[in-house]
XYZ file of C-alpha atoms in Angstrom:
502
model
C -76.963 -84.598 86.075
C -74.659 -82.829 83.979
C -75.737 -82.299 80.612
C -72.784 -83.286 77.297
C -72.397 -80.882 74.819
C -73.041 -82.058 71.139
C -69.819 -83.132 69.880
C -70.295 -81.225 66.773
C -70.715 -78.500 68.217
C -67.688 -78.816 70.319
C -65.882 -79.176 66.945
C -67.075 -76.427 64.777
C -67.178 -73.786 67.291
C -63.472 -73.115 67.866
C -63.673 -73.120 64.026
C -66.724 -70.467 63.386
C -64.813 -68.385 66.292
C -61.733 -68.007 64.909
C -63.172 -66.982 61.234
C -65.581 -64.387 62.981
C -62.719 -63.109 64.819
C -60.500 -62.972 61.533
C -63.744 -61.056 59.734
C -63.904 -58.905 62.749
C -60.219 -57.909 62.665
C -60.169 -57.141 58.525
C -62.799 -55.060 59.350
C -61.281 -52.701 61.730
C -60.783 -50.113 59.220
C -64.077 -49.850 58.212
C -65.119 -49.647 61.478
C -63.093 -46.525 62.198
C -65.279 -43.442 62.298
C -66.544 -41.969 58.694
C -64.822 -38.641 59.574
C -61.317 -40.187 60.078
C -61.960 -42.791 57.092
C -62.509 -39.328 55.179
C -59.300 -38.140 55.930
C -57.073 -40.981 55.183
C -58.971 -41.122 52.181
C -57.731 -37.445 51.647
C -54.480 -38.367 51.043
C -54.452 -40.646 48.821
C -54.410 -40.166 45.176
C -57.658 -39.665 43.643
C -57.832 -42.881 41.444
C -56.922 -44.960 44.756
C -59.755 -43.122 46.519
C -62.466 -43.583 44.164
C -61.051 -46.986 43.733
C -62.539 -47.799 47.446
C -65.998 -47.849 46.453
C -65.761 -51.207 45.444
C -64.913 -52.307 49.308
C -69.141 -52.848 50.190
C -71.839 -50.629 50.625
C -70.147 -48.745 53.449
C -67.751 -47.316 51.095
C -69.663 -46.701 47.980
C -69.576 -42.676 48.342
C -67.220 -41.841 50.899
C -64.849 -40.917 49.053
C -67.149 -38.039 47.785
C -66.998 -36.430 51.984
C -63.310 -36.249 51.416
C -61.925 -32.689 51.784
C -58.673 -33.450 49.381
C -56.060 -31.278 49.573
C -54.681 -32.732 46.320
C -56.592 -34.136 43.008
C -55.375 -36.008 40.562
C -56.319 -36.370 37.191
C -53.819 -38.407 35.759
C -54.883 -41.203 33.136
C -51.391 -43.495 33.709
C -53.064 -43.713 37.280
C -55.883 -45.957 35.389
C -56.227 -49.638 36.410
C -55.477 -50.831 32.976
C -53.672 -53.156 31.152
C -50.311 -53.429 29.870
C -50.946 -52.662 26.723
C -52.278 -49.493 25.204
C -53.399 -51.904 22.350
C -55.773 -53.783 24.227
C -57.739 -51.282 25.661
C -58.555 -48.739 22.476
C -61.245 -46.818 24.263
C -59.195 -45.993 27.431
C -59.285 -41.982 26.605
C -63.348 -42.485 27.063
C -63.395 -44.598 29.898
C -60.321 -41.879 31.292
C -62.927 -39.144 30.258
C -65.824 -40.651 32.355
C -64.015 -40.929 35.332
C -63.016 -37.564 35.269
C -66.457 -36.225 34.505
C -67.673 -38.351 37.346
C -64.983 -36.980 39.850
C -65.700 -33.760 39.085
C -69.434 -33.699 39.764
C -68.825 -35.323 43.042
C -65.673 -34.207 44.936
C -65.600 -31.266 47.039
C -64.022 -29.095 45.216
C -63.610 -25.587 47.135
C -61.461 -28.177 49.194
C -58.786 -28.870 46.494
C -55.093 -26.685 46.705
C -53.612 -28.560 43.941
C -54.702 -29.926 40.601
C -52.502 -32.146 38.216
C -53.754 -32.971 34.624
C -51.530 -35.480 33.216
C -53.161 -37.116 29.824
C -50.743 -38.971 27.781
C -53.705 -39.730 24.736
C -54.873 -36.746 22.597
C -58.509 -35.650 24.136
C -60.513 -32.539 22.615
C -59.593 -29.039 23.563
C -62.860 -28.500 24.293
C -63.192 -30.983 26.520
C -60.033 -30.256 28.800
C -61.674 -26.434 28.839
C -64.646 -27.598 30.472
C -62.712 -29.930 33.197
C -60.206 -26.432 33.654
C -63.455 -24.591 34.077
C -64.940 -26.867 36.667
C -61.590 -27.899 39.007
C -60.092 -24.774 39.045
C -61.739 -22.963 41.918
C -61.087 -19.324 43.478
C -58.968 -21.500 46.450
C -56.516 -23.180 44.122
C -52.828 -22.899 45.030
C -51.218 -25.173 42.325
C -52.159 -25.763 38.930
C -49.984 -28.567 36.779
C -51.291 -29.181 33.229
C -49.426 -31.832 30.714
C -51.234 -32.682 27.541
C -49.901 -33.720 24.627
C -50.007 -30.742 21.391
C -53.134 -29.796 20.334
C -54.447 -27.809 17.629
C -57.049 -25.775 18.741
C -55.169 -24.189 22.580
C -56.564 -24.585 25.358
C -57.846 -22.302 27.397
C -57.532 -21.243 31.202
C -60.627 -20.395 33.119
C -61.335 -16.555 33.809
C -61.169 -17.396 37.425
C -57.354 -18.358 37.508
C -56.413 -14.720 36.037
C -57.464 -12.809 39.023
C -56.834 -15.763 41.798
C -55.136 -14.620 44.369
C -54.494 -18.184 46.162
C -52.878 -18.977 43.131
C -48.818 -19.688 43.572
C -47.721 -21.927 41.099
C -48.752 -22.541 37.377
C -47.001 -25.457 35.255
C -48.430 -25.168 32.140
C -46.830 -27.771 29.252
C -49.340 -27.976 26.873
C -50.756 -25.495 23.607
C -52.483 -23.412 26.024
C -53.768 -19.548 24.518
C -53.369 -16.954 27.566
C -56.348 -14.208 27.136
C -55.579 -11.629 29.452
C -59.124 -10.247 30.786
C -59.179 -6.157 30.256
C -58.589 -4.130 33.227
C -57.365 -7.021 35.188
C -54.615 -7.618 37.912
C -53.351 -10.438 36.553
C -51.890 -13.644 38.254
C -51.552 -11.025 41.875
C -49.765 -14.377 43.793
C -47.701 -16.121 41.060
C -44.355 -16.975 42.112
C -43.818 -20.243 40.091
C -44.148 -20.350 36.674
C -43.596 -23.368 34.097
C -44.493 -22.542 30.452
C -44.248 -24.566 27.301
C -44.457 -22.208 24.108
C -44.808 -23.452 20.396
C -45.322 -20.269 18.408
C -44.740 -16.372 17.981
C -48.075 -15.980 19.902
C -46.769 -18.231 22.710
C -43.725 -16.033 23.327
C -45.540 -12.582 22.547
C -48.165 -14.051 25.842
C -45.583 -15.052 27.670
C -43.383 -11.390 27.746
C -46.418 -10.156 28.638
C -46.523 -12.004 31.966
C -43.017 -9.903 33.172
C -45.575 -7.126 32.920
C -48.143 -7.844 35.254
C -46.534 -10.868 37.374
C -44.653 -8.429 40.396
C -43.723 -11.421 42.667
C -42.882 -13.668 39.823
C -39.509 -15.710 41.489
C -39.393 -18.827 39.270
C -39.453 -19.528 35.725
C -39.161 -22.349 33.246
C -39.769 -21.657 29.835
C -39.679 -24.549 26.864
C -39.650 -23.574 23.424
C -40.492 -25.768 21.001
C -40.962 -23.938 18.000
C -43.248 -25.390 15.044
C -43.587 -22.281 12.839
C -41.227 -21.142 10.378
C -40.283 -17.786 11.905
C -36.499 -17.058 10.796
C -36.001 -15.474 13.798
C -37.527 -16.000 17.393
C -36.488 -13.379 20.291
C -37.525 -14.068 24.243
C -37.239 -11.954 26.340
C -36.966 -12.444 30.185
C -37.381 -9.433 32.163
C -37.928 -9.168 35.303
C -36.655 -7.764 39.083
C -37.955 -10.037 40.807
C -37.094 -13.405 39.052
C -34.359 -15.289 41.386
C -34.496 -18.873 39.198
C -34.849 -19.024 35.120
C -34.487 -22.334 33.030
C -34.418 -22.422 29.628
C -34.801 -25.321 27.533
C -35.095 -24.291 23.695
C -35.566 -27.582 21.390
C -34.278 -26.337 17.732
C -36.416 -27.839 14.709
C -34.973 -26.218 12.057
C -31.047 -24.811 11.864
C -32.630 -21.918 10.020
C -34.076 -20.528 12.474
C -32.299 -17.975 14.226
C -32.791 -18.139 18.325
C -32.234 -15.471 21.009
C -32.727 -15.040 24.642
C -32.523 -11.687 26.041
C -32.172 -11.963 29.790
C -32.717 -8.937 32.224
C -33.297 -9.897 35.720
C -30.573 -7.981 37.989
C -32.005 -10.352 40.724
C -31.125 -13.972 39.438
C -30.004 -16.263 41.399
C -29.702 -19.849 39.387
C -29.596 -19.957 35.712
C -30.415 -23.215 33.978
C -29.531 -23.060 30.140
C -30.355 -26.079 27.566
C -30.499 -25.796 23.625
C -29.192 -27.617 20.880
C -27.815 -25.716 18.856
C -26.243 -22.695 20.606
C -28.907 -19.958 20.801
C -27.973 -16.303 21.418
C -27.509 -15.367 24.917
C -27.494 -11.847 26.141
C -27.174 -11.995 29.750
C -27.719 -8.081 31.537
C -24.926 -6.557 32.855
C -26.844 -5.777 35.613
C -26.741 -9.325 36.829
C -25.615 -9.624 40.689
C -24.343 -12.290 42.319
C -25.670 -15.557 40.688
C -25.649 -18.468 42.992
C -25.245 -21.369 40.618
C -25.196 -21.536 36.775
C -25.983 -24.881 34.562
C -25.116 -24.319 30.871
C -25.789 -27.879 28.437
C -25.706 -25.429 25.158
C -24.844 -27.087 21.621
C -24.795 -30.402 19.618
C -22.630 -32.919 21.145
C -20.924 -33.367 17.546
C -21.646 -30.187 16.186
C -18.826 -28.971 13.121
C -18.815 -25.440 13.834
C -16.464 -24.242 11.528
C -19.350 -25.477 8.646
C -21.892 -23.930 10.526
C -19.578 -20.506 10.173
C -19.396 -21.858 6.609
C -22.783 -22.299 5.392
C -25.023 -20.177 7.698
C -22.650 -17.607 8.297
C -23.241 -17.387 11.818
C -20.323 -17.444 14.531
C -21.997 -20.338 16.389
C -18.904 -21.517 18.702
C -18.366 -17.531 19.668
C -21.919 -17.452 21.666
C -20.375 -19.920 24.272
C -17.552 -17.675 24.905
C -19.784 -14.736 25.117
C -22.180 -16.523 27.595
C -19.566 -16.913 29.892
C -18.113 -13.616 29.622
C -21.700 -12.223 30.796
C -21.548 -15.034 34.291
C -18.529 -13.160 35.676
C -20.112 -13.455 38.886
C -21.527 -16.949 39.518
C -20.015 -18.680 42.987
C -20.468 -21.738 41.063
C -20.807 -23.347 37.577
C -21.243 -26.453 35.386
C -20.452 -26.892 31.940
C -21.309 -29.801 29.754
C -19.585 -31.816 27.071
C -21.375 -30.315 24.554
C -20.682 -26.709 26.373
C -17.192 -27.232 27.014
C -16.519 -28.281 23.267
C -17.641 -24.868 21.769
C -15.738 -23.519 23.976
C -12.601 -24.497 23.149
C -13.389 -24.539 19.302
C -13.795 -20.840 19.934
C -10.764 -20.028 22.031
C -8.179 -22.524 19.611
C -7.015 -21.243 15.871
C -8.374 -23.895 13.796
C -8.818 -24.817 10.131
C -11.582 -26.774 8.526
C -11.323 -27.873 5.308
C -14.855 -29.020 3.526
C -14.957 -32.304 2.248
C -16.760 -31.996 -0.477
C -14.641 -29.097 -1.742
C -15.204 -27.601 -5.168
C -11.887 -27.116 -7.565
C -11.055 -23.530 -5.981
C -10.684 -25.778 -2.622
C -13.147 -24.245 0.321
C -11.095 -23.826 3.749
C -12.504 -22.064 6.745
C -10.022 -20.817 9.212
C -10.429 -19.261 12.613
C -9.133 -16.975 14.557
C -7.975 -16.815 17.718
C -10.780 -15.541 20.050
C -9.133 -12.814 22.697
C -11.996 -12.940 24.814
C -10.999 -12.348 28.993
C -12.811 -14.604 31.047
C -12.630 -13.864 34.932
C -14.611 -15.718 37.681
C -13.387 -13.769 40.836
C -16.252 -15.521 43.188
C -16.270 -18.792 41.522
C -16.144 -21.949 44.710
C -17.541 -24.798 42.366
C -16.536 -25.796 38.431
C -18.075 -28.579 37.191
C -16.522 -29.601 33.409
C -17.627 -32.259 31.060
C -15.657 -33.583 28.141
C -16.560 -35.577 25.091
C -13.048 -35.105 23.178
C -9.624 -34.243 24.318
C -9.651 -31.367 22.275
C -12.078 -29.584 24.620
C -9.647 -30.782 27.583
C -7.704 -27.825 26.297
C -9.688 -24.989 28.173
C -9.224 -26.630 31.853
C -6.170 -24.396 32.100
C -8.005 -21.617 30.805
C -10.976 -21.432 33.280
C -8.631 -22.851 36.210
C -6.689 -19.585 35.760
C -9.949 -17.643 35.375
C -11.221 -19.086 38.779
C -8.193 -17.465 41.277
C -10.732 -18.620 44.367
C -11.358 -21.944 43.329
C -11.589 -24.831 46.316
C -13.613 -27.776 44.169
C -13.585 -28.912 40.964
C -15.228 -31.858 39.256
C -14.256 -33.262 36.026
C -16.679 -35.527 34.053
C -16.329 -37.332 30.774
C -19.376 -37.599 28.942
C -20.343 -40.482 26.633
C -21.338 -38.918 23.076
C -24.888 -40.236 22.299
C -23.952 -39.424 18.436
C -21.109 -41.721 18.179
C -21.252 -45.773 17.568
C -19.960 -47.031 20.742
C -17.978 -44.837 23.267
C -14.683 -42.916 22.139
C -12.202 -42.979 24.327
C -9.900 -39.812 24.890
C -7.395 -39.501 27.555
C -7.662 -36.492 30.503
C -4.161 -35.356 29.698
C -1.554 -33.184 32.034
C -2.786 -29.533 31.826
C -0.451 -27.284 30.274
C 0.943 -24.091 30.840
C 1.580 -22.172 34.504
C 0.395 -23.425 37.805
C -3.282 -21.602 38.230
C -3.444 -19.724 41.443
C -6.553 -21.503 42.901
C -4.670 -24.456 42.624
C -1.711 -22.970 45.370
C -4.120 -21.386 47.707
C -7.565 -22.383 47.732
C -8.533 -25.630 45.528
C -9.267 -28.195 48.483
C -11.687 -30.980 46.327
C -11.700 -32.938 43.497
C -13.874 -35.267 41.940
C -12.587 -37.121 38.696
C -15.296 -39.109 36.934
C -14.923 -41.772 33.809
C -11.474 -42.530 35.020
C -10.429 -45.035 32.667
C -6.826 -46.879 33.970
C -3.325 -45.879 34.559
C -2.433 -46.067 30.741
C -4.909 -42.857 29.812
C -5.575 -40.594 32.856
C -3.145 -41.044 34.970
C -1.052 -37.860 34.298
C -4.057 -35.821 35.307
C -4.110 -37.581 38.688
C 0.024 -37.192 38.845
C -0.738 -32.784 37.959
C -3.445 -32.411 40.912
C -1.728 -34.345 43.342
C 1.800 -32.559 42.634
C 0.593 -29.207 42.314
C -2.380 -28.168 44.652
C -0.902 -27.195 47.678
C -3.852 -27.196 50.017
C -5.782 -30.209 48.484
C -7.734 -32.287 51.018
C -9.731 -34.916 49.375
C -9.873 -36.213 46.003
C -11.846 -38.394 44.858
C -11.438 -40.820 41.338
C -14.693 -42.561 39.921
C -13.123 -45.746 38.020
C -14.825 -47.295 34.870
C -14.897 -51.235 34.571
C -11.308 -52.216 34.942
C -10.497 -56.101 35.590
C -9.083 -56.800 39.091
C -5.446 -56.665 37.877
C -5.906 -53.304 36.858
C -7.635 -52.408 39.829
C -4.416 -53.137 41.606
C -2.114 -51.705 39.411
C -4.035 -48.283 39.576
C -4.171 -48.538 43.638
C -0.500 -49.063 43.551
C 0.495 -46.063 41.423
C -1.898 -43.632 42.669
C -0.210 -44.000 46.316
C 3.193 -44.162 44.821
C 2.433 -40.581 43.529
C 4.022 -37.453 45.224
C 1.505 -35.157 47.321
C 2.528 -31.372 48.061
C -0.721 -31.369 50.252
C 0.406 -34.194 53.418
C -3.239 -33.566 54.277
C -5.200 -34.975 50.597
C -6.791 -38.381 51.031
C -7.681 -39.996 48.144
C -9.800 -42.260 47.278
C -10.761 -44.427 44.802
C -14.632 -45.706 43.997
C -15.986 -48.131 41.492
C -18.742 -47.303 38.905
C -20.195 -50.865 38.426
C-alpha cells in the first residue's frame, strides 16, 4: 500500500524551500570566515564599517577585529538628514561616534587618519582625539576644521615619528617644537594653512629641521593687521611649492621669498599680486602655474593711492621663471602683464580741480624662455591679447600653445572681446618648432577668426590644431566649417579640428 502525502504539505513545501534557500543565499556573506569578513571590512570607510553592526548579533563588534589601514573621521560621512536644520545636535552625536571608535578600533593598525569636521567642536576636544589616533605607526595625517580660537595642538608623538610622510594640516593648529628634538625625520609632504605672524614664524622654522621635505602647500589667510607679512620658503630639497595667499585687507603688504635651487613645479595663487622673489639659483623648473591678481583690478589707482607698482610684480615674476619647460598664465595673470609692458594713462574719476592723471611708463623688462615646450594663456580683455606676441617671441623653442578666454566672475554677464591677428614679426617658434594648438572660447567667424587665419598661415611645421567652439546655432556652425578649410595652410601636414563646448 502506498501511502499519499498530505496535500498541504505537497503545497507549502516547494514554498518553505525556496524561502530557506533565498535566506541561505543572503546569508553567504556572513557565513564567510570572521578573518576574511575582517578584512573587507578593512577597507571600507569607517562610518560604513561601524555601520555593520546593525546586520544581527554576528556583526555587532566585528568591525572592532578590523586591522584598517585607513580611518576616517569625517562627520559629512554621518547618516543624517538633509538638512543641517533638522538635526541641531549632530556635532554631539558626531562627537560620540568618534569617542566610541576610538576606544575600540585597533589603532597601532591605522597608516592614515583624516579629520574632516565641517561644525565648530572644542579645541580641546579635537586635542584629545589627535592624542589618541595618532600612533608612533602613522604614515598620513589630514586635518580640516573649521577656525578656531584657541589652536590646536599636535600630539608629542607626531614630532619625532619617523613613519610619518605626509602632514595636511588646514586648520588653527599651534606647532610646539619639543627641545632637543629631530623633528618631523620622514616628512616629505607638507600642507599648511597659516592665519597669523606666529603661523608663518612656525612654519619657516620647519625648512630648518624638515631635510627630506619635497612637497609643500602653504595657505595664508591672514586675520591680523600686520602691514607687512614676509614667507619665506627655503629649502634644497623642496621639488613642488603652492602658494595660495587669500588677501583681507589691500593694506597689507605681502611677500614670498622663494629659495629652493631644487624646484620643480611652482603653483602661485593670490589676489592681489603679492611680491615674488624667486632665487636665482632656481634650475630647471618643470612646470609653472601663475593665477596672480584681481580679475578687474585698476592698477594704475592702485599705483595711485597705495603707491605700490602692483602690475610691475607680474613682469618681475616672470623674469625670475627663465627656465620653466612649461607655463600657464591666467586671465587675471596675463592682464597685469600687459598693463605693465603698455604706456598707459589713467585718469581718476573723481578728480579734484588740479585734475589727477597717472601715467605709465613703458616697462623695458627682457623676458626670455629658452626651454619653454608648453604656454598656456588666458584672456579676460583684448587688451591683455597684446602680450601673445611678446611671450611668442620670448619662447624661440615653442611646439604647443593653448589659448583660453576666461569668463570675468566680476562682470554682469560675459564680455565679449575678439582674439585678434597678432602683430608685429613672425616669432621664431612659430617657423621651426610650434607643432600644437589649442584655441578655447572660440566665439564665430565674425570675432576670432583672424587668429585662426595668423596660425594657420604662418607656422610652418604646425600639425594639429585644435578650436573649442562656444554655442553657435547650426548655420553658424557651417559657416565657420566652411571658412576654416577655405583658409591657406603653410604646414600641408596641420589637421584641424573643430569641437563643440555644449
Amino acid at each position: 500500500m502506498i501511502r499519499q502525502r498530505n496535500p498541504r504539505t505537497q503545497i507549502s513545501s516547494p514554498r518553505l524551500t525556496k524561502k530557506a534557500k533565498q535566506e541561505e543565499e543572503e546569508d553567504m556573506i556572513a557565513n564567510l570566515p570572521d578573518e576574511l569578513l575582517s578584512h573587507i571590512l578593512s577597507l571600507l570607510p569607517t562610518k560604513h564599517a561601524v555601520a555593520t553592526t546593525v546586520l544581527s548579533k554576528k556583526w555587532t563588534n566585528l568591525w572592532t577585529s578590523a586591522s584598517f589601514f585607513k580611518l576616517d573621521l569625517d562627520d559629512r560621512l554621518l547618516l543624517r538628514p538633509k538638512s543641517f536644520t533638522s538635526m541641531p545636535n549632530h556635532a554631539s552625536l558626531f562627537a560620540n561616534f568618534v569617542n566610541h571608535v576610538l576606544g575600540l578600533i585597533n589603532l597601532p593598525c591605522v597608516q592614515k587618519i583624516t579629520f574632516f569636521c565641517s561644525d565648530s567642536y572644542d579645541s580641546n576636544l579635537i586635542n584629545s582625539w589627535l592624542l589618541v589616533a595618532c600612533t608612533s605607526n602613522v604614515v598620513e595625517v589630514d586635518i580640516r576644521i573649521p577656525y578656531t580660537q584657541n589652536p590646536i595642538q599636535l600630539p608629542q608623538t607626531l614630532y619625532a615619528s619617523r613613519s610619518l610622510r605626509v602632514l595636511k594640516l588646514n586648520a588653527n593648529i599651534r606647532l610646539d617644537f619639543p627641545p632637543d628634538c629631530v623633528c618631523f625625520p620622514s616628512l616629505k609632504v607638507l600642507w599648511i594653512k597659516v592665519y597669523n605672524q606666529d603661523g608663518i614664524t612656525f612654519t619657516q622654522k620647519l625648512f630648518h629641521i624638515c631635510f627630506v621635505l619635497e612637497d609643500l602647500f602653504m595657505e595664508s589667510d591672514i586675520l591680523n593687521k600686520e602691514r607687512e607679512v614676509v614667507f619665506t620658503v627655503k629649502s634644497n630639497t623642496l621639488k613642488r611649492l603652492k602658494i595660495e595667499c587669500l588677501v583681507h585687507s589691500f593694506d597689507i603688504e605681502y611677500s614670498f621669498v622663494v629659495d629652493c635651487p631644487n624646484l620643480e613645479h611652482l603653483d602661485l595663487c593670490d589676489d592681489l599680486l603679492a611680491k615674488y622673489k624667486i632665487s636665482t639659483d632656481l634650475k630647471v623648473l618643470d612646470d609653472a602655474k601663475i593665477c596672480i591678481g584681481l580679475p578687474s583690478a585698476d592698477y594704475g589707482a592702485f599705483e595711485l593711492y597705495f603707491e605700490v607698482k602692483h602690475s610691475n610684480r607680474a613682469f618681475e615674476l616672470l623674469e625670475a621663471l627663465s627656465n620653466v619647460k612649461s607655463l600657464s598664465l591666467s586671465g587675471c595673470t596675463t592682464g597685469a602683464v600687459s598693463y605693465s609692458y603698455e604706456t598707459l594713462e589713467h585718469t581718476d574719476s573723481d578728480e579734484n580741480e588740479d585734475g589727477i592723471a597717472l601715467r605709465i611708463r613703458l616697462r623695458n623688462f627682457m623676458l626670455k624662455f629658452p626651454l619653454l615646450r608648453c604656454l598656456e594663456l588666458g584672456f579676460r580683455t583684448s587688451e591683455s591679447w597684446n602680450i601673445l606676441t611678446l611671450l611668442l617671441h620670448s619662447s624661440p623653442n615653442l611646439q604647443h600653445l593653448i589659448l583660453r578666454k576666461e569668463l570675468n566672475g566680476y562682470s554682469v554677464g560675459y564680455k565679449r572681446f575678439s582674439y585678434g591677428m597678432p602683430k608685429g614679426s613672425v616669432p621664431e617658434c612659430l617657423l621651426c618648432h610650434l607643432k600644437e594648438m589649442e584655441i578655447w572660447g572660440f566665439e564665430g567667424v565674425k570675432y576670432d577668426l583672424p587668429v585662426v587665419e595668423f596660425f594657420l598661415g604662418h607656422a610652418e611645421v604646425l600639425q594639429k590644431m585644435k578650436i573649442y567652439v562656444q554655442e553657435l546655432s547650426s548655420d553658424e556652425e557651417i559657416m565657420l566649417s566652411e571658412h576654416v578649410l577655405e583658409i591657406p595652410k603653410v604646414s600641408e601636414a596641420c589637421q584641424v579640428e573643430i569641437k563643440y563646448e555644449y
